[in-house]
CSV table of C-alpha atoms (C1' of nucleotides) in Angstrom, one decimal:
chain,number,residue,atom,x,y,z
A,5,MET,CA,14.4,14.1,-51.4
A,6,ASP,CA,16.1,13.3,-48.3
A,7,GLY,CA,17.3,15.6,-45.4
A,8,VAL,CA,13.6,15.3,-44.4
A,9,PRO,CA,13.6,15.4,-40.5
A,10,GLN,CA,12.5,11.8,-38.9
A,11,PRO,CA,9.8,13.7,-37.0
A,12,THR,CA,8.5,15.6,-40.0
A,13,ILE,CA,7.5,12.3,-41.5
A,14,GLU,CA,5.5,11.5,-38.1
A,15,ARG,CA,3.7,14.3,-38.3
A,16,LEU,CA,2.7,14.1,-41.8
A,17,VAL,CA,0.7,10.8,-40.6
A,18,ILE,CA,-0.6,12.9,-38.1
A,19,TYR,CA,-2.0,15.5,-40.6
A,20,TYR,CA,-3.0,13.0,-42.9
A,21,ARG,CA,-5.5,11.3,-40.5
A,22,TYR,CA,-6.7,14.8,-39.7
A,23,LEU,CA,-7.4,15.6,-43.4
A,24,LYS,CA,-9.1,12.4,-43.8
A,25,LYS,CA,-11.6,12.9,-41.0
A,26,LEU,CA,-12.5,16.3,-42.4
A,27,VAL,CA,-12.8,14.8,-46.1
A,28,ALA,CA,-15.0,12.3,-44.4
A,29,HIS,CA,-17.4,14.6,-42.8
A,30,ASP,CA,-17.2,17.2,-45.9
A,31,ASP,CA,-16.5,20.0,-43.0
A,32,ASP,CA,-14.0,22.3,-45.0
A,33,LYS,CA,-12.6,22.5,-48.1
A,34,VAL,CA,-9.3,24.5,-47.1
A,35,ILE,CA,-7.6,24.9,-44.2
A,36,SER,CA,-4.8,27.1,-43.0
A,37,SER,CA,-1.5,25.7,-41.5
A,38,LEU,CA,-2.8,27.6,-38.3
A,39,ASP,CA,-6.1,25.3,-38.1
A,40,LEU,CA,-4.2,22.3,-39.2
A,41,GLY,CA,-1.6,22.7,-36.3
A,42,HIS,CA,-4.0,23.9,-33.9
A,43,SER,CA,-6.3,20.8,-34.5
A,44,VAL,CA,-3.3,18.4,-33.9
A,45,GLY,CA,-1.2,20.3,-31.5
A,46,VAL,CA,1.5,21.6,-33.8
A,47,SER,CA,2.5,25.2,-34.9
A,48,ALA,CA,1.4,26.7,-37.9
A,49,ALA,CA,4.8,27.2,-39.0
A,50,GLN,CA,6.0,23.7,-38.3
A,51,VAL,CA,2.8,22.7,-40.6
A,52,ARG,CA,4.4,24.9,-43.1
A,53,LYS,CA,8.3,23.7,-42.7
A,54,ASP,CA,7.1,20.0,-42.8
A,55,LEU,CA,5.2,20.6,-46.1
A,56,SER,CA,7.7,22.7,-47.6
A,57,TYR,CA,10.1,19.7,-47.7
A,58,PHE,CA,8.0,18.2,-50.2
A,59,GLY,CA,6.9,21.2,-52.6
A,60,GLU,CA,4.1,23.8,-52.2
A,61,PHE,CA,0.9,22.7,-51.9
A,62,GLY,CA,-0.9,25.7,-50.3
A,63,CYS,CA,-2.3,28.8,-51.9
A,64,LYS,CA,-1.1,32.6,-50.2
A,65,GLY,CA,-3.7,34.2,-48.4
A,66,VAL,CA,-6.1,31.1,-48.3
A,67,GLY,CA,-4.6,28.0,-47.1
A,68,TYR,CA,-4.5,24.3,-48.3
A,69,ASN,CA,-7.2,22.5,-50.1
A,70,VAL,CA,-8.3,19.6,-48.0
A,71,SER,CA,-8.6,17.1,-50.3
A,72,ASN,CA,-5.8,17.6,-52.6
A,73,LEU,CA,-3.4,18.1,-49.4
A,74,LYS,CA,-4.6,14.6,-48.3
A,75,LYS,CA,-3.8,13.3,-51.9
A,76,SER,CA,-0.3,14.7,-51.6
A,77,LEU,CA,0.4,13.2,-48.4
A,78,GLU,CA,-0.9,9.5,-49.9
A,79,GLN,CA,1.6,10.3,-52.4
A,80,ILE,CA,4.6,11.3,-50.2
A,81,LEU,CA,4.1,9.0,-47.8
A,82,GLY,CA,3.6,5.7,-50.2
A,83,PHE,CA,-0.2,5.3,-49.3
A,84,ASN,CA,-1.1,4.2,-52.6
A,85,GLN,CA,1.5,1.4,-52.4
A,86,ASN,CA,1.0,-2.0,-51.1
A,87,TRP,CA,3.3,-2.7,-48.2
A,88,PRO,CA,3.2,-6.9,-47.7
A,89,ILE,CA,4.6,-7.3,-43.9
A,90,VAL,CA,5.2,-10.3,-42.2
A,91,LEU,CA,4.9,-10.6,-38.3
A,92,VAL,CA,6.7,-13.1,-36.1
A,93,GLY,CA,5.0,-13.7,-32.8
A,94,ALA,CA,1.7,-14.4,-31.8
A,95,GLY,CA,1.6,-13.3,-28.3
A,96,ASN,CA,-0.6,-10.9,-27.1
A,97,ILE,CA,1.3,-7.7,-28.9
A,98,GLY,CA,1.4,-9.7,-32.0
A,99,ARG,CA,-2.4,-10.5,-32.1
A,100,ALA,CA,-3.1,-6.8,-31.0
A,101,LEU,CA,-0.9,-6.0,-34.3
A,102,VAL,CA,-3.0,-8.0,-36.7
A,103,ASN,CA,-6.2,-6.6,-35.9
A,104,TYR,CA,-4.9,-3.1,-35.5
A,105,PRO,CA,-7.2,-0.9,-37.7
A,106,GLY,CA,-5.0,1.9,-38.6
A,107,PHE,CA,-2.3,0.1,-41.1
A,108,LYS,CA,-4.6,-0.5,-43.8
A,109,VAL,CA,-5.4,2.5,-44.9
A,110,MET,CA,-1.7,3.5,-45.3
A,111,GLY,CA,-0.8,0.4,-47.3
A,112,LEU,CA,0.5,-1.7,-44.8
A,113,ASN,CA,-0.9,-5.3,-45.0
A,114,ILE,CA,0.2,-8.1,-42.4
A,115,ILE,CA,-0.1,-10.8,-45.3
A,116,ALA,CA,1.2,-13.6,-42.5
A,117,ILE,CA,1.8,-14.3,-38.8
A,118,PHE,CA,4.6,-16.7,-37.3
A,119,ASP,CA,5.5,-18.4,-34.2
A,120,CYS,CA,7.5,-21.1,-33.0
A,121,ASP,CA,4.9,-22.5,-30.5
A,122,LEU,CA,2.9,-25.5,-31.3
A,123,ASP,CA,0.1,-24.3,-29.2
A,124,LYS,CA,0.0,-21.3,-31.5
A,125,ILE,CA,0.6,-22.4,-34.9
A,126,GLY,CA,-2.8,-22.9,-36.8
A,127,ASN,CA,-4.8,-20.8,-34.5
A,128,ARG,CA,-6.8,-18.3,-36.5
A,129,VAL,CA,-5.5,-14.3,-35.4
A,130,GLY,CA,-7.5,-12.0,-37.5
A,131,GLY,CA,-7.9,-13.1,-41.1
A,132,LEU,CA,-4.9,-15.2,-40.8
A,133,ILE,CA,-3.4,-18.5,-39.6
A,134,VAL,CA,-0.5,-18.4,-37.6
A,135,LYS,CA,2.2,-20.4,-39.4
A,136,SER,CA,5.3,-22.2,-37.9
A,137,ASN,CA,8.7,-20.2,-37.7
A,138,LYS,CA,10.0,-22.6,-40.3
A,139,GLU,CA,7.9,-21.0,-43.1
A,140,ILE,CA,9.3,-17.7,-42.4
A,141,GLU,CA,11.8,-18.0,-45.5
A,142,ARG,CA,9.8,-19.7,-47.9
A,143,VAL,CA,6.7,-17.1,-47.4
A,144,ILE,CA,9.1,-13.9,-47.6
A,145,LYS,CA,10.8,-14.9,-50.7
A,146,ASP,CA,7.4,-16.3,-52.5
A,147,LYS,CA,5.5,-12.8,-51.8
A,148,GLY,CA,8.7,-10.8,-52.0
A,149,VAL,CA,8.4,-9.2,-48.6
A,150,GLU,CA,10.5,-6.4,-47.4
A,151,LEU,CA,9.1,-5.5,-44.1
A,152,ALA,CA,8.8,-7.5,-40.9
A,153,ILE,CA,7.4,-7.0,-37.5
A,154,ILE,CA,8.9,-8.8,-34.4
A,155,ALA,CA,6.8,-9.1,-31.6
A,156,VAL,CA,8.6,-12.3,-30.1
A,157,PRO,CA,9.9,-12.8,-26.4
A,158,VAL,CA,13.3,-10.7,-26.0
A,159,ASP,CA,15.4,-14.0,-26.0
A,160,GLU,CA,14.0,-15.0,-29.6
A,161,ALA,CA,14.6,-11.7,-31.1
A,162,GLN,CA,18.0,-11.7,-32.3
A,163,GLY,CA,17.7,-15.4,-34.1
A,164,VAL,CA,14.2,-14.2,-35.7
A,165,ALA,CA,16.1,-11.0,-36.9
A,166,GLU,CA,18.7,-12.9,-38.7
A,167,LYS,CA,15.9,-15.5,-40.0
A,168,LEU,CA,14.0,-12.7,-41.3
A,169,VAL,CA,17.5,-10.9,-42.8
A,170,LYS,CA,18.5,-13.9,-44.5
A,171,ALA,CA,15.2,-14.5,-46.3
A,172,GLY,CA,15.5,-11.1,-47.6
A,173,ILE,CA,13.6,-8.8,-45.3
A,174,LYS,CA,14.9,-5.1,-45.6
A,175,ALA,CA,13.5,-3.3,-43.0
A,176,ILE,CA,12.2,-4.7,-39.2
A,177,TRP,CA,10.2,-2.8,-36.6
A,178,ASN,CA,11.4,-4.2,-33.6
A,179,ILE,CA,8.9,-4.6,-30.6
A,180,ALA,CA,10.9,-6.8,-28.3
A,181,PRO,CA,13.1,-4.5,-26.1
A,182,VAL,CA,16.4,-5.4,-27.0
A,183,THR,CA,18.8,-4.2,-29.6
A,184,LEU,CA,19.2,-6.3,-32.4
A,185,LYS,CA,22.8,-6.7,-34.8
A,186,LEU,CA,22.1,-6.5,-37.9
A,187,PRO,CA,24.1,-5.4,-41.1
A,188,ASP,CA,24.0,-1.7,-41.8
A,189,ASN,CA,22.2,-2.1,-44.7
A,190,VAL,CA,18.8,-3.4,-42.7
A,191,LEU,CA,16.9,-0.6,-41.5
A,192,VAL,CA,15.6,-1.3,-37.8
A,193,TYR,CA,12.9,0.8,-35.9
A,194,TYR,CA,12.5,0.2,-32.1
A,195,GLU,CA,9.3,0.6,-30.4
A,196,ASP,CA,9.8,0.7,-26.8
A,197,LEU,CA,6.7,0.5,-24.8
A,198,ALA,CA,8.3,0.2,-21.4
A,199,SER,CA,10.5,3.4,-22.1
A,200,SER,CA,7.9,5.5,-23.4
A,201,LEU,CA,6.0,5.2,-20.2
A,202,VAL,CA,9.1,5.6,-18.2
A,203,THR,CA,9.7,9.1,-20.4
A,204,LEU,CA,6.1,10.2,-18.4
A,205,THR,CA,6.8,9.0,-15.3
A,206,TYR,CA,10.4,10.7,-15.3
A,207,ARG,CA,8.6,14.3,-16.5
A,208,LEU,CA,6.1,13.6,-13.9
A,209,SER,CA,8.7,13.4,-11.3
A,210,GLN,CA,10.4,16.6,-12.4
A,211,LYS,CA,7.2,18.5,-12.3
A,212,ARG,CA,6.6,17.1,-9.1
A,213,LEU,CA,10.0,18.7,-7.8
A,214,LYS,CA,9.9,21.8,-9.7
A,215,ALA,CA,6.3,22.3,-8.2
A,216,ARG,CA,7.8,21.6,-4.4
A,217,SER,CA,10.7,24.1,-5.0
A,218,ASN,CA,8.4,27.0,-6.0
B,6,MET,CA,18.1,18.6,-12.9
B,7,ASP,CA,16.4,19.0,-16.1
B,8,GLY,CA,17.6,20.1,-19.7
B,9,VAL,CA,17.9,16.6,-20.4
B,10,PRO,CA,17.2,15.5,-23.8
B,11,GLN,CA,14.0,13.4,-24.3
B,12,PRO,CA,16.0,10.9,-26.0
B,13,THR,CA,18.5,10.4,-23.1
B,14,ILE,CA,15.7,9.1,-21.0
B,15,GLU,CA,14.6,6.6,-23.3
B,16,ARG,CA,18.5,5.1,-23.8
B,17,LEU,CA,18.9,5.0,-20.1
B,18,VAL,CA,15.9,2.5,-20.2
B,19,ILE,CA,17.9,0.6,-22.9
B,20,TYR,CA,21.0,1.0,-20.8
B,21,TYR,CA,19.4,-0.3,-17.8
B,22,ARG,CA,17.8,-3.2,-19.5
B,23,TYR,CA,21.5,-4.3,-20.9
B,24,LEU,CA,22.7,-3.7,-17.2
B,25,LYS,CA,20.4,-6.0,-16.0
B,26,LYS,CA,20.8,-8.6,-18.2
B,27,LEU,CA,24.6,-8.5,-17.2
B,28,VAL,CA,23.8,-8.9,-13.6
B,29,ALA,CA,21.5,-11.3,-14.1
B,30,HIS,CA,24.2,-13.3,-16.0
B,31,ASP,CA,26.9,-11.9,-13.9
B,32,ASP,CA,29.0,-11.4,-16.8
B,33,ASP,CA,30.8,-8.8,-15.9
B,34,LYS,CA,31.7,-6.4,-13.1
B,35,VAL,CA,32.8,-3.3,-15.2
B,36,ILE,CA,31.8,-2.0,-18.3
B,37,SER,CA,33.1,1.1,-20.3
B,38,SER,CA,31.1,3.3,-22.0
B,39,LEU,CA,32.2,1.8,-25.4
B,40,ASP,CA,31.3,-1.8,-24.7
B,41,LEU,CA,27.7,-0.8,-23.2
B,42,GLY,CA,27.2,1.7,-26.1
B,43,HIS,CA,28.8,-0.8,-28.8
B,44,SER,CA,25.8,-3.7,-27.1
B,45,VAL,CA,22.8,-1.5,-27.3
B,46,GLY,CA,23.9,0.6,-30.8
B,47,VAL,CA,24.8,3.5,-29.3
B,48,SER,CA,27.9,5.6,-29.5
B,49,ALA,CA,30.3,5.7,-26.6
B,50,ALA,CA,30.4,9.4,-26.5
B,51,GLN,CA,26.7,9.2,-26.3
B,52,VAL,CA,26.4,7.1,-23.2
B,53,ARG,CA,29.1,9.3,-21.3
B,54,LYS,CA,27.3,12.2,-22.1
B,55,ASP,CA,23.5,10.6,-21.5
B,56,LEU,CA,25.1,9.3,-17.6
B,57,SER,CA,26.9,13.0,-17.5
B,58,TYR,CA,23.7,14.9,-17.3
B,59,PHE,CA,22.9,13.0,-13.8
B,60,GLY,CA,26.5,13.0,-12.0
B,61,GLU,CA,29.7,10.8,-12.3
B,62,PHE,CA,29.1,7.0,-12.3
B,63,GLY,CA,32.1,6.1,-13.7
B,64,CYS,CA,35.7,5.2,-13.1
B,65,LYS,CA,38.5,7.3,-15.3
B,66,GLY,CA,40.6,4.3,-17.1
B,67,VAL,CA,38.1,1.6,-15.6
B,68,GLY,CA,34.6,2.0,-16.8
B,69,TYR,CA,31.3,1.5,-14.7
B,70,ASN,CA,30.5,-0.8,-12.0
B,71,VAL,CA,27.7,-2.7,-13.2
B,72,SER,CA,26.0,-3.4,-10.5
B,73,ASN,CA,26.3,0.4,-9.4
B,74,LEU,CA,25.1,1.7,-12.6
B,75,LYS,CA,22.1,-0.4,-12.6
B,76,LYS,CA,21.1,1.0,-9.5
B,77,SER,CA,21.9,4.4,-10.1
B,78,LEU,CA,19.7,4.0,-13.1
B,79,GLU,CA,16.5,2.7,-11.3
B,80,GLN,CA,17.1,5.8,-8.9
B,81,ILE,CA,17.4,8.1,-11.8
B,82,LEU,CA,14.5,6.7,-13.7
B,83,GLY,CA,12.4,6.4,-10.6
B,84,PHE,CA,12.1,2.4,-11.0
B,85,ASN,CA,11.9,1.8,-6.9
B,86,GLN,CA,9.0,4.1,-7.0
B,87,ASN,CA,5.4,2.3,-7.5
B,88,TRP,CA,3.6,4.2,-10.3
B,89,PRO,CA,-0.1,2.9,-10.1
B,90,ILE,CA,-1.8,3.4,-13.8
B,91,VAL,CA,-5.2,2.8,-14.9
B,92,LEU,CA,-5.9,1.5,-18.1
B,93,VAL,CA,-9.0,2.6,-20.6
B,94,GLY,CA,-9.6,-0.1,-23.5
B,95,ALA,CA,-10.0,-3.9,-23.2
B,96,GLY,CA,-9.6,-4.3,-26.8
B,97,ASN,CA,-6.8,-5.8,-28.4
B,98,ILE,CA,-4.0,-3.5,-27.3
B,99,GLY,CA,-5.5,-2.8,-23.9
B,100,ARG,CA,-5.2,-6.3,-23.4
B,101,ALA,CA,-1.7,-6.7,-24.5
B,102,LEU,CA,-0.3,-4.0,-22.3
B,103,VAL,CA,-1.8,-5.7,-19.4
B,104,ASN,CA,0.0,-8.7,-20.0
B,105,TYR,CA,3.2,-7.0,-21.0
B,106,PRO,CA,5.9,-8.4,-18.8
B,107,GLY,CA,8.7,-5.1,-19.0
B,108,PHE,CA,6.4,-3.1,-17.0
B,109,LYS,CA,6.8,-4.3,-13.6
B,110,VAL,CA,10.4,-4.2,-13.3
B,111,MET,CA,10.1,-0.3,-13.8
B,112,GLY,CA,7.4,0.1,-11.3
B,113,LEU,CA,4.7,0.2,-13.6
B,114,ASN,CA,1.7,-1.2,-12.5
B,115,ILE,CA,-1.4,-1.5,-14.3
B,116,ILE,CA,-4.2,-1.5,-11.4
B,117,ALA,CA,-7.4,-1.3,-13.0
B,118,ILE,CA,-8.4,-1.8,-16.7
B,119,PHE,CA,-11.8,-0.1,-17.9
B,120,ASP,CA,-14.2,-0.4,-20.6
B,121,CYS,CA,-17.8,0.8,-21.7
B,122,ASP,CA,-18.7,-2.2,-23.7
B,123,LEU,CA,-20.9,-4.4,-21.7
B,124,ASP,CA,-19.6,-7.8,-23.2
B,125,LYS,CA,-15.9,-6.9,-21.7
B,126,ILE,CA,-17.1,-5.9,-18.4
B,127,GLY,CA,-16.1,-8.3,-15.8
B,128,ASN,CA,-14.3,-10.0,-18.0
B,129,ARG,CA,-10.8,-11.3,-16.6
B,130,VAL,CA,-7.4,-9.8,-18.3
B,131,GLY,CA,-4.3,-10.7,-16.8
B,132,GLY,CA,-5.0,-10.3,-13.0
B,133,LEU,CA,-7.5,-7.7,-13.4
B,134,ILE,CA,-11.3,-7.7,-14.1
B,135,VAL,CA,-12.6,-5.2,-16.5
B,136,LYS,CA,-14.8,-2.7,-14.9
B,137,SER,CA,-17.1,0.0,-16.3
B,138,ASN,CA,-16.1,3.2,-17.1
B,139,LYS,CA,-18.4,4.8,-14.9
B,140,GLU,CA,-15.9,3.7,-12.2
B,141,ILE,CA,-12.9,5.3,-13.4
B,142,GLU,CA,-13.1,8.5,-11.1
B,143,ARG,CA,-14.0,6.6,-8.2
B,144,VAL,CA,-10.6,4.4,-8.7
B,145,ILE,CA,-8.4,7.1,-9.6
B,146,LYS,CA,-9.2,8.9,-6.4
B,147,ASP,CA,-9.5,6.3,-4.4
B,148,LYS,CA,-5.7,5.3,-5.1
B,149,GLY,CA,-4.6,8.3,-6.0
B,150,VAL,CA,-3.6,7.4,-9.7
B,151,GLU,CA,-2.0,10.1,-11.8
B,152,LEU,CA,-0.8,8.1,-14.3
B,153,ALA,CA,-3.3,6.6,-17.1
B,154,ILE,CA,-3.0,4.6,-20.5
B,155,ILE,CA,-5.6,5.3,-23.2
B,156,ALA,CA,-6.1,2.3,-25.7
B,157,VAL,CA,-9.7,2.8,-27.0
B,158,PRO,CA,-11.3,3.8,-30.3
B,159,VAL,CA,-10.3,7.2,-31.8
B,160,ASP,CA,-14.0,8.8,-31.3
B,161,GLU,CA,-13.9,7.9,-27.7
B,162,ALA,CA,-10.2,8.9,-27.1
B,163,GLN,CA,-11.1,12.5,-26.1
B,164,GLY,CA,-14.1,11.8,-23.8
B,165,VAL,CA,-12.2,9.5,-21.8
B,166,ALA,CA,-9.3,11.8,-21.8
B,167,GLU,CA,-11.3,14.4,-20.2
B,168,LYS,CA,-13.1,12.0,-17.5
B,169,LEU,CA,-9.5,10.9,-16.4
B,170,VAL,CA,-8.2,14.7,-16.2
B,171,LYS,CA,-11.4,15.3,-14.1
B,172,ALA,CA,-10.6,12.6,-12.0
B,173,GLY,CA,-7.5,13.8,-11.1
B,174,ILE,CA,-5.1,12.1,-13.9
B,175,LYS,CA,-2.0,14.0,-14.3
B,176,ALA,CA,-0.1,12.4,-17.2
B,177,ILE,CA,-1.8,10.4,-20.2
B,178,TRP,CA,0.2,7.8,-22.7
B,179,ASN,CA,-2.3,7.6,-25.5
B,180,ILE,CA,-2.5,4.9,-27.9
B,181,ALA,CA,-5.1,6.2,-30.2
B,182,PRO,CA,-4.3,7.7,-33.1
B,183,VAL,CA,-5.8,11.3,-32.1
B,184,THR,CA,-4.4,14.1,-30.6
B,185,LEU,CA,-6.1,15.0,-27.6
B,186,LYS,CA,-7.4,18.6,-26.7
B,187,LEU,CA,-6.4,19.0,-22.6
B,188,PRO,CA,-5.0,21.7,-20.2
B,189,ASP,CA,-1.5,22.3,-20.6
B,190,ASN,CA,-0.5,20.9,-17.3
B,191,VAL,CA,-1.6,17.5,-18.4
B,192,LEU,CA,1.6,15.6,-19.7
B,193,VAL,CA,0.3,13.4,-22.7
B,194,TYR,CA,2.2,11.2,-24.7
B,195,TYR,CA,1.3,9.6,-27.9
B,196,GLU,CA,2.4,6.2,-29.0
B,197,ASP,CA,1.6,6.3,-32.9
B,198,LEU,CA,1.8,2.7,-34.0
B,199,ALA,CA,1.1,3.6,-37.6
B,200,SER,CA,3.1,6.5,-37.8
B,201,SER,CA,6.4,4.4,-36.6
B,202,LEU,CA,5.6,1.8,-39.4
B,203,VAL,CA,5.3,4.7,-42.0
B,204,THR,CA,8.5,6.0,-40.9
B,205,LEU,CA,10.0,2.4,-42.2
B,206,THR,CA,8.1,2.4,-45.2
B,207,TYR,CA,9.3,5.9,-46.2
B,208,ARG,CA,12.8,5.2,-45.4
B,209,LEU,CA,12.7,1.9,-47.4
B,210,SER,CA,11.6,3.9,-50.5
B,211,GLN,CA,14.2,6.6,-49.9
B,212,LYS,CA,16.3,3.6,-50.4
B,213,ARG,CA,15.5,2.4,-53.2
B,214,LEU,CA,15.2,5.7,-55.0
B,215,LYS,CA,18.9,6.5,-54.2
B,216,ALA,CA,20.0,2.8,-55.1
B,217,ARG,CA,18.1,3.3,-58.3
B,218,SER,CA,20.1,6.7,-59.1
B,219,ASN,CA,23.3,5.0,-58.8
C,15,DG,C1',58.4,4.1,-10.1
C,16,DA,C1',58.2,6.1,-15.3
C,17,DA,C1',56.3,5.2,-19.2
C,18,DC,C1',52.4,3.8,-21.8
C,19,DT,C1',47.3,1.9,-22.1
C,20,DT,C1',42.5,2.9,-21.0
C,21,DT,C1',38.6,5.4,-20.7
C,22,DA,C1',35.7,9.0,-17.8
C,23,DG,C1',33.8,13.6,-17.8
C,24,DA,C1',33.6,17.9,-20.2
C,25,DG,C1',33.8,22.1,-22.9
C,26,DA,C1',33.6,23.0,-27.7
C,27,DA,C1',31.9,22.1,-32.4
C,28,DT,C1',28.6,19.8,-35.5
C,29,DA,C1',24.5,18.5,-36.9
C,30,DT,C1',19.6,18.5,-36.6
C,31,DT,C1',15.3,20.5,-35.4
C,32,DT,C1',11.9,23.9,-34.3
C,33,DT,C1',10.7,28.6,-34.5
C,34,DC,C1',10.7,33.0,-35.7
C,35,DA,C1',10.0,37.1,-39.3
C,36,DC,C1',9.1,38.8,-43.1
C,37,DA,C1',8.3,39.0,-48.5
C,38,DA,C1',4.9,38.1,-51.7
C,39,DA,C1',0.8,36.2,-53.6
C,40,DA,C1',-4.3,35.9,-52.7
C,41,DA,C1',-8.5,37.5,-51.2
C,42,DA,C1',-11.7,40.8,-49.2
C,43,DA,C1',-13.3,45.6,-47.8
C,44,DG,C1',-13.9,50.0,-48.7
D,18,DC,C1',-9.0,50.3,-58.2
D,19,DT,C1',-6.5,51.0,-54.1
D,20,DT,C1',-5.8,49.5,-49.4
D,21,DT,C1',-6.0,46.0,-45.9
D,22,DT,C1',-5.9,41.5,-44.2
D,23,DT,C1',-5.1,36.9,-44.8
D,24,DT,C1',-1.7,33.3,-44.9
D,25,DT,C1',1.7,30.8,-47.4
D,26,DG,C1',6.7,29.6,-48.0
D,27,DT,C1',11.4,30.7,-47.0
D,28,DG,C1',16.0,32.1,-45.3
D,29,DA,C1',17.9,33.3,-40.6
D,30,DA,C1',18.0,32.6,-35.7
D,31,DA,C1',17.3,29.9,-32.0
D,32,DA,C1',16.9,26.0,-29.8
D,33,DT,C1',18.2,21.3,-29.2
D,34,DA,C1',20.7,16.9,-29.3
D,35,DT,C1',25.1,14.5,-30.8
D,36,DT,C1',30.0,14.0,-32.0
D,37,DC,C1',34.4,15.4,-31.3
D,38,DT,C1',38.5,16.5,-28.7
D,39,DC,C1',41.2,16.7,-25.3
D,40,DT,C1',42.4,16.5,-20.4
D,41,DA,C1',43.2,14.1,-16.3
D,42,DA,C1',42.7,10.0,-13.7
D,43,DA,C1',43.2,5.1,-12.9
D,44,DG,C1',45.4,0.7,-14.1
D,45,DT,C1',49.0,-1.9,-16.6
D,46,DT,C1',53.6,-2.9,-18.2
D,47,DC,C1',58.4,-3.3,-17.9
DNA sequence: GAACTTTAGAGAATATTTTCACAAAAAAAG
DNA sequence: CTTTTTTTGTGAAAATATTCTCTAAAGTTC
């Protein structure tokens, strides 16, 4: 079951959130691809195609059972699994992520936070106490953690990444704006906050130019 | 000069950061698409194609002049312009963004931060004092701001978005995990932290399945 | 200065992702 | 019970994005 487009996975998460809201409000028992798509800013065809990669979840002439579809998405996306995660970097962004409310429902559990700054080690962040980077390897091996978040300054990111991989980490979500050099078997995703914003300013400039030329 | 792929813009930011580092270290006067690409995890062909959307910046048989290419990217991406930005939401993520060091070099300046929580209004965040949401419209109009960041809880996002648009905002970067319903002429980009992480766990599961089936 | 090496730029070919269009199933209407 | 409406699932078509391939220019070697 591969060949699923990258963007499809991200949209499934968005569908899931909306369905969860519907279930909570008991608003609706059934929803069409048109309504679901419209609610989350996606075309109906896109919704159906996204789901079709994983099976048949709807009923022709009717739509999708909200509660069942939600459960199916949980299954597909692995929300019923527990994903222990370690986070390195107890700066502003690291602390924000520990407290981010959206992770837990998806099985994403930050179980430890590390920093090399003595002023931060020992501090409480969310429900966790910041540990020294020296403990990274021990914790990862003890708990069998495969997923890590890097939220350290740019200069430290590569070193931290190597340490994590050595300890057994298989996938890294890197918030530091720098490309990591790691073995091919390690999955790395980049969250580049500045580049997202720049895309916006770029498009805004484009729109201005177009408007001026009319 | 449209028809530029979305991912190209994001990669240009990444090239820029690397070139900036080179210039600072005075490491190199000239760089080939192969070396630049290799350094940031992109193919040489991709680097050349990305740049080719905007003109000719290199020299055959030689490569790109690092300092000139950096300047060209600044021009293309609008880093020499000033982009005043307002941020709504002085929670953990909002505070982290105000203090994020990567924005200023790209001309991105958060000039005001708002919240509706009386406990937060008046607090200092970075160099700014948190203002009441009631002042949003006045500040946006006074300063002619076109760009806004929404970092409020899900339930408040739509209301805040409408307020921003009414005040004249043309583009929104939305960190709240909810789809906004806004007029088509407003640009909206979503930064969905959970969905990025879920993509990672999903790919990790896929790899496990594949490994097991071998 | 001729032969060789390096490397950008660009068009063609691939690959990926999205949209379209329609058959078939379910429900509703008459 | 037949017709009409609704809506899924899917293969084909279109749009988007990436990689390949080759030409030509610049530099280097002999």
